[in-house]
mmCIF file of C-alpha atoms in Angstrom:
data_model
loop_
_atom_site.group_PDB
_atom_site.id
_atom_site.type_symbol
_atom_site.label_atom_id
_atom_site.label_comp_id
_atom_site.label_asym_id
_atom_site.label_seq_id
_atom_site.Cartn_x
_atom_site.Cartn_y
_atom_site.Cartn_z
ATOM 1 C CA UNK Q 118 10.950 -18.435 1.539
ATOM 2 C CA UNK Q 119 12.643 -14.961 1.178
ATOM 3 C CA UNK Q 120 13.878 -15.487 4.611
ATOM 4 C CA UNK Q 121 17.056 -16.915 3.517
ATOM 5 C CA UNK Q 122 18.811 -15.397 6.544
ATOM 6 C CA UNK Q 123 17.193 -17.596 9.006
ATOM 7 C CA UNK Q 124 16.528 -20.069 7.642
ATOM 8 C CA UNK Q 125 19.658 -21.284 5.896
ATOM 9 C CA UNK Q 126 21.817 -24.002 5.926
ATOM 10 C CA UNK Q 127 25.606 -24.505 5.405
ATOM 11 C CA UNK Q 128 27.048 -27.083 3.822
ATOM 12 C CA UNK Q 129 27.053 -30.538 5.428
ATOM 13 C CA UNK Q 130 24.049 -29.138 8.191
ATOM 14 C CA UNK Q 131 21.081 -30.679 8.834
ATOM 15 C CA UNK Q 132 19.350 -31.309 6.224
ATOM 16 C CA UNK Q 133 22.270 -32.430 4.237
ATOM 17 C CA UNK Q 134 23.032 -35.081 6.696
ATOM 18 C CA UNK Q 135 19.257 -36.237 6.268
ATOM 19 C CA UNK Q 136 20.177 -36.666 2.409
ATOM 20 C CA UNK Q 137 22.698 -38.463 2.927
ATOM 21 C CA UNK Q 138 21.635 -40.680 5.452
ATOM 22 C CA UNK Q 139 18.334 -41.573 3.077
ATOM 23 C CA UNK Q 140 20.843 -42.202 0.472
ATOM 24 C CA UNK Q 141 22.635 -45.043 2.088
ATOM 25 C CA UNK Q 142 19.404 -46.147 3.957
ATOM 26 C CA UNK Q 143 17.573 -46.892 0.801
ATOM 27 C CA UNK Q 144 20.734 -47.034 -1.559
ATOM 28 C CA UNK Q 145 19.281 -44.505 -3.337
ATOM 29 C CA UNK Q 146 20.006 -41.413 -4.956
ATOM 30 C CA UNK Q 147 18.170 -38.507 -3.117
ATOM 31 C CA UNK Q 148 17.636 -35.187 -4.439
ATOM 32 C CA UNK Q 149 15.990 -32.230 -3.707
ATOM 33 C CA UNK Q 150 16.748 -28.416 -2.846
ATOM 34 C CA UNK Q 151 16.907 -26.513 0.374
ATOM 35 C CA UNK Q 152 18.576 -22.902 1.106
ATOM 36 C CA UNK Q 153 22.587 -22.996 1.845
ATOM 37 C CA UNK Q 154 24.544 -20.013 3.346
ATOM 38 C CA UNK Q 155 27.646 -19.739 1.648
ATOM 39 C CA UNK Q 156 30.464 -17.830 3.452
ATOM 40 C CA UNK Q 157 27.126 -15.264 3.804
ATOM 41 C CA UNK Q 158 25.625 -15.236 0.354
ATOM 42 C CA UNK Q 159 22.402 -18.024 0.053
ATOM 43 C CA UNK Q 160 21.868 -20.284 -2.903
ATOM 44 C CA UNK Q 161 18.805 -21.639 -3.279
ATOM 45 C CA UNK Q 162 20.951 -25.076 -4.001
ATOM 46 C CA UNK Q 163 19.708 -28.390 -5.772
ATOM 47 C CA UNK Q 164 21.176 -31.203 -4.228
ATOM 48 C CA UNK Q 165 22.097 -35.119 -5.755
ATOM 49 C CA UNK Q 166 22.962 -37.384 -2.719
ATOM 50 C CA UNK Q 167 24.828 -40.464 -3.732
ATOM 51 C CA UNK Q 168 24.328 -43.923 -1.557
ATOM 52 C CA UNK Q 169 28.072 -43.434 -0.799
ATOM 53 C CA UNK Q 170 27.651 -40.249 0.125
ATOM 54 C CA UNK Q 171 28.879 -38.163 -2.418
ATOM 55 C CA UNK Q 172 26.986 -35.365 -4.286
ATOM 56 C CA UNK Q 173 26.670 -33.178 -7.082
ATOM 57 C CA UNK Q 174 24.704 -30.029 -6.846
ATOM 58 C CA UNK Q 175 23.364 -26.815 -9.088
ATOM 59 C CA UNK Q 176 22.454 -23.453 -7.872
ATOM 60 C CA UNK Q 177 19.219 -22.026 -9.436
ATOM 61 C CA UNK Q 178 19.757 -19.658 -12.469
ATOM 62 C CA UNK Q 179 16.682 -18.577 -12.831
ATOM 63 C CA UNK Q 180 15.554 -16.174 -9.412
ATOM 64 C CA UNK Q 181 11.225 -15.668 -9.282
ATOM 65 C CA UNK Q 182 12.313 -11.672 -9.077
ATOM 66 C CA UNK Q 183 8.623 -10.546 -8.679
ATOM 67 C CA UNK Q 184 8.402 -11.946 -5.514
ATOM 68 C CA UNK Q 185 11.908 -10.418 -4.677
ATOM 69 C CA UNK Q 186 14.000 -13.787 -5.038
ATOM 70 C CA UNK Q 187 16.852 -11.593 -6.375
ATOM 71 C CA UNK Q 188 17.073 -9.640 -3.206
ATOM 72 C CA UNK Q 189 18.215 -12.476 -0.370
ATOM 73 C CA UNK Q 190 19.361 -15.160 -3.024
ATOM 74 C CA UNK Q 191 22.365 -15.463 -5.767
ATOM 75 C CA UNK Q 192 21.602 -16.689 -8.712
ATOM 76 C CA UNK Q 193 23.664 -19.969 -9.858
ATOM 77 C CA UNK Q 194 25.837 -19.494 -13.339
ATOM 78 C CA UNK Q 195 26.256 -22.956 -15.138
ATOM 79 C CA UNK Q 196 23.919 -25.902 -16.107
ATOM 80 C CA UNK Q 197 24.752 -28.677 -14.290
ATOM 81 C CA UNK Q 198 24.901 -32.722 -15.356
ATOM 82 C CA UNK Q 199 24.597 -35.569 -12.893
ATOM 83 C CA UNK Q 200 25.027 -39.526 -13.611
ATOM 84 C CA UNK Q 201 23.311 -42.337 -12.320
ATOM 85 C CA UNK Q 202 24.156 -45.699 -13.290
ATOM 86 C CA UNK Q 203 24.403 -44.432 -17.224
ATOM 87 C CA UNK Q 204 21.410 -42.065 -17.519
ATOM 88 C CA UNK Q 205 22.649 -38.336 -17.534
ATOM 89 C CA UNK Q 206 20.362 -36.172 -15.657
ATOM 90 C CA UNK Q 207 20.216 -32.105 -15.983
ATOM 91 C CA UNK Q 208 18.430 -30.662 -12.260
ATOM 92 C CA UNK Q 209 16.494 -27.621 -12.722
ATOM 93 C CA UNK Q 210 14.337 -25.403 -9.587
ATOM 94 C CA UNK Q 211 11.107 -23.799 -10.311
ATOM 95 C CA UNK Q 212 11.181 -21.112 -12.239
ATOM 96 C CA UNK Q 213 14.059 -22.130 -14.075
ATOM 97 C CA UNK Q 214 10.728 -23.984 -16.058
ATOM 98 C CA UNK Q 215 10.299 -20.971 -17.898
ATOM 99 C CA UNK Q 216 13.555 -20.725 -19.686
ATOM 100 C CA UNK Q 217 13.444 -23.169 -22.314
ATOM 101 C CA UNK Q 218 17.077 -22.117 -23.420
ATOM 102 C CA UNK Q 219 18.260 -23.139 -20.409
ATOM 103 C CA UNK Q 220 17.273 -26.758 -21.062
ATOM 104 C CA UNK Q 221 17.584 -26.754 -24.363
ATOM 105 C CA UNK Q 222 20.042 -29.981 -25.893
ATOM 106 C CA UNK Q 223 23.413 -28.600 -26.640
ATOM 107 C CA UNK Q 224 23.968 -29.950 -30.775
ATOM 108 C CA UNK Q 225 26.318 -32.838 -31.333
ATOM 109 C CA UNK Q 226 26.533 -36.179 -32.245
ATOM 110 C CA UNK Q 227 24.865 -37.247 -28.762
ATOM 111 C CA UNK Q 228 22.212 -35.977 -26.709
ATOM 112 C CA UNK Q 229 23.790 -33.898 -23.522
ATOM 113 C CA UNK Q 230 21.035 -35.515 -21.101
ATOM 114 C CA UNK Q 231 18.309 -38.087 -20.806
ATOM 115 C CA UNK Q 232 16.354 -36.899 -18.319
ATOM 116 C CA UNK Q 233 14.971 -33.202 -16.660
ATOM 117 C CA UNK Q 234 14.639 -33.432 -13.297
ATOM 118 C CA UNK Q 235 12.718 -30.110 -11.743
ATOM 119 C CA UNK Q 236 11.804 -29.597 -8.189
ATOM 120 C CA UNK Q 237 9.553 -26.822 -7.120
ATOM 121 C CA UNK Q 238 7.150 -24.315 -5.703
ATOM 122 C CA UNK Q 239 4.882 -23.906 -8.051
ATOM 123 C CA UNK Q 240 1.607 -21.497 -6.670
ATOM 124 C CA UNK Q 241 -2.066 -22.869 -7.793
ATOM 125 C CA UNK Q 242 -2.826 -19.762 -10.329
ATOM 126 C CA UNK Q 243 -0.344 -21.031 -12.056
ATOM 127 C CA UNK Q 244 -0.622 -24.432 -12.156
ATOM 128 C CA UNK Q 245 -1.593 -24.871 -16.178
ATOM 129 C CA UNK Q 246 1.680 -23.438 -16.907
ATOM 130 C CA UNK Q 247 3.847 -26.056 -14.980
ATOM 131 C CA UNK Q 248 2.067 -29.001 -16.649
ATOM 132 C CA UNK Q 249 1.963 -27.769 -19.809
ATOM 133 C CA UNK Q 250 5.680 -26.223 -19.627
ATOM 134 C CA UNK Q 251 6.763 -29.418 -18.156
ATOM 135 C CA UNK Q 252 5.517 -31.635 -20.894
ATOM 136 C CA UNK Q 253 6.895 -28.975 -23.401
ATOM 137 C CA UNK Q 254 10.332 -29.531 -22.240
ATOM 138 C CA UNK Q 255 9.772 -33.088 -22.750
ATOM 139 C CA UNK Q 256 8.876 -33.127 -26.239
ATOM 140 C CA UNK Q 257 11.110 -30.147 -27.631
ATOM 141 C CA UNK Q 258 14.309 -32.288 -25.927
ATOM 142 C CA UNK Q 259 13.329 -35.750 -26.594
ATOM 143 C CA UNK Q 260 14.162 -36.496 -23.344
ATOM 144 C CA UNK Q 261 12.234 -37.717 -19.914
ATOM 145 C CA UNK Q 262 10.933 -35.126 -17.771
ATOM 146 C CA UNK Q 263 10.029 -35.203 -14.101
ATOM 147 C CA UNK Q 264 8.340 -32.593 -12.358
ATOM 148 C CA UNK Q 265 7.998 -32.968 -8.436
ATOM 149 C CA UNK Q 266 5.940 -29.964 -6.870
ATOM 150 C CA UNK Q 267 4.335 -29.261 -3.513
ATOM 151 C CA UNK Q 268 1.262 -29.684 -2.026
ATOM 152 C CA UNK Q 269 -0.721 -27.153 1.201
ATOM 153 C CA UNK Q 270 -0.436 -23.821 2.185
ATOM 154 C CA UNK Q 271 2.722 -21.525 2.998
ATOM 155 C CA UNK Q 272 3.593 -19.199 5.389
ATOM 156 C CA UNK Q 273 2.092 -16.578 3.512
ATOM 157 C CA UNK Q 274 -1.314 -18.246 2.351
ATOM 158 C CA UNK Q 275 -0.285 -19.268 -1.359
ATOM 159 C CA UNK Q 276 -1.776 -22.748 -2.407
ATOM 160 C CA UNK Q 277 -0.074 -25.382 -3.990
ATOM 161 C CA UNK Q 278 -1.797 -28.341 -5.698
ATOM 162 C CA UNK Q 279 1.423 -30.861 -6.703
ATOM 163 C CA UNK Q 280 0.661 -31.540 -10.112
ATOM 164 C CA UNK Q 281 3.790 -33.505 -9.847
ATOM 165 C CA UNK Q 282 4.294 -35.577 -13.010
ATOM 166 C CA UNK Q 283 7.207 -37.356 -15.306
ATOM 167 C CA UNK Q 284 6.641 -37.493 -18.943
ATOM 168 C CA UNK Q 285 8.184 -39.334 -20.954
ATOM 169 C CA UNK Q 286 10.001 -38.042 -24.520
ATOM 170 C CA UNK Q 287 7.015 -37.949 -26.864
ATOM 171 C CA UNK Q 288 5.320 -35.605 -23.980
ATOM 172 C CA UNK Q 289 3.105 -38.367 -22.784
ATOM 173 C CA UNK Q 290 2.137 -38.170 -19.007
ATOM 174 C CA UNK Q 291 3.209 -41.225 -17.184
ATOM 175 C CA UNK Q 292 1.071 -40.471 -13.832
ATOM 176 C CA UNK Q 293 -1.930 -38.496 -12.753
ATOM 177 C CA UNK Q 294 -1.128 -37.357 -9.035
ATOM 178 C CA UNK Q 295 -3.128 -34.501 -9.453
ATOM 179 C CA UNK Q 296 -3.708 -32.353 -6.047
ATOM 180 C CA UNK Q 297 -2.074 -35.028 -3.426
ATOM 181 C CA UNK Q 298 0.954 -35.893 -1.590
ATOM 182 C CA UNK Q 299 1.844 -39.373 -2.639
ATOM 183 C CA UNK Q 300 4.928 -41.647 -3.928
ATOM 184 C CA UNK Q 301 5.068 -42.693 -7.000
ATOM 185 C CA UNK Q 302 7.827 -44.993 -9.239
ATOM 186 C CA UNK Q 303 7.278 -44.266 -12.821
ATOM 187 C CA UNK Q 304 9.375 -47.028 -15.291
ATOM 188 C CA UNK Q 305 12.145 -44.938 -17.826
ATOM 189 C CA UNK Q 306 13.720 -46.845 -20.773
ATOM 190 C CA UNK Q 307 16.915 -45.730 -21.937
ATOM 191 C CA UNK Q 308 16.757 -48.365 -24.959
ATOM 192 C CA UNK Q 309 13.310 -46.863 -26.485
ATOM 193 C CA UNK Q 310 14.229 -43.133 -25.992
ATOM 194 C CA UNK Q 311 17.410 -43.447 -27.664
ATOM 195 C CA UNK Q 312 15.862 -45.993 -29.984
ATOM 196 C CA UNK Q 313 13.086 -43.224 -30.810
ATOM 197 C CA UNK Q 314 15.917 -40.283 -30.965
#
């Protein structure tokens, strides 16, 4: 929403508490993103919530400025890295698809991540371009890529058909979830991808 204003969170608020409380419930990590007021400027903010309650999180880089994201939101300045149990995991927001630079794996004698993560509101005109961007990031990083979108209507009448999808780091789709809310556990091995890289 570009009502950041009202409907904002702070730190620690409501819906953070929710995260966190799933987290230990399920002793799980939870992520997702929701809007944040910060001291009066709003982050559309991507949140990791550890089982033991702590948390990483990344601000999105990448603001949808056509439909006037820029105006209520700050955009976030640094890539962001998050562990679980070994696999290193880079957490991207919607548009932020579109930037392949922004994802792209930093040279070196190791891969920087192992897995995409990208959570998002991605409109039904559009929907070709989140599967086929999603499975693009895949392949060009050799890495897993997960892609968890909405389903229904908005406020404002835009559809949104899911498509939600991982791939894995040849670009092959590991589910078909098409235009439905559902949950889904996909299998990743760490041992094949780096075995493949």
């Amino acid at each position: 929403s570009m009502n950041a204003k009202s409907l904002a969170e702070p730190m620690n608020s409501k819906t953070f508490r929710w995260m966190k409380q799933h987290a230990e419930q399920q002793n799980a990590v939870v992520c997702g993103s929701y809007i944040v007021n910060e001291h009066g400027i709003y982050f559309n903010r991507f949140f990791a919530v550890y089982p033991d309650a702590s948390f990483s999180y990344y601000d999105k880089r990448h603001l949808f400025t056509i439909a006037g994201e820029g105006d209520p939101y700050q955009a976030g300045k640094e890539r962001v890295l998050f562990d679980v149990k070994g696999w290193k995991i880079l957490p991207s927001i919607c548009y932020d698809l579109r930037f392949p630079v922004w994802s792209r794996q930093t040279p070196g004698e190791s891969f920087e991540y192992d897995l995409l993560l990208y959570v998002a509101n991605w409109p039904k005109p559009r929907v070709n371009a989140w599967d086929t961007l999603l499975q693009a990031r895949a392949i060009e990083n050799l890495s897993y890529c997960v892609g968890v979108n909405r389903v229904g209507e908005d406020g404002t009448g835009a559809a949104y058909v899911g498509h939600s999808n991982a791939y894995d780091y040849l670009g092959n789709a590991m589910l078909d979830t098409q235009e439905v809310v559902s949950i889904n556990t996909v299998t990743l091995s760490y041992e094949q991808m780096h075995s493949f890289r």
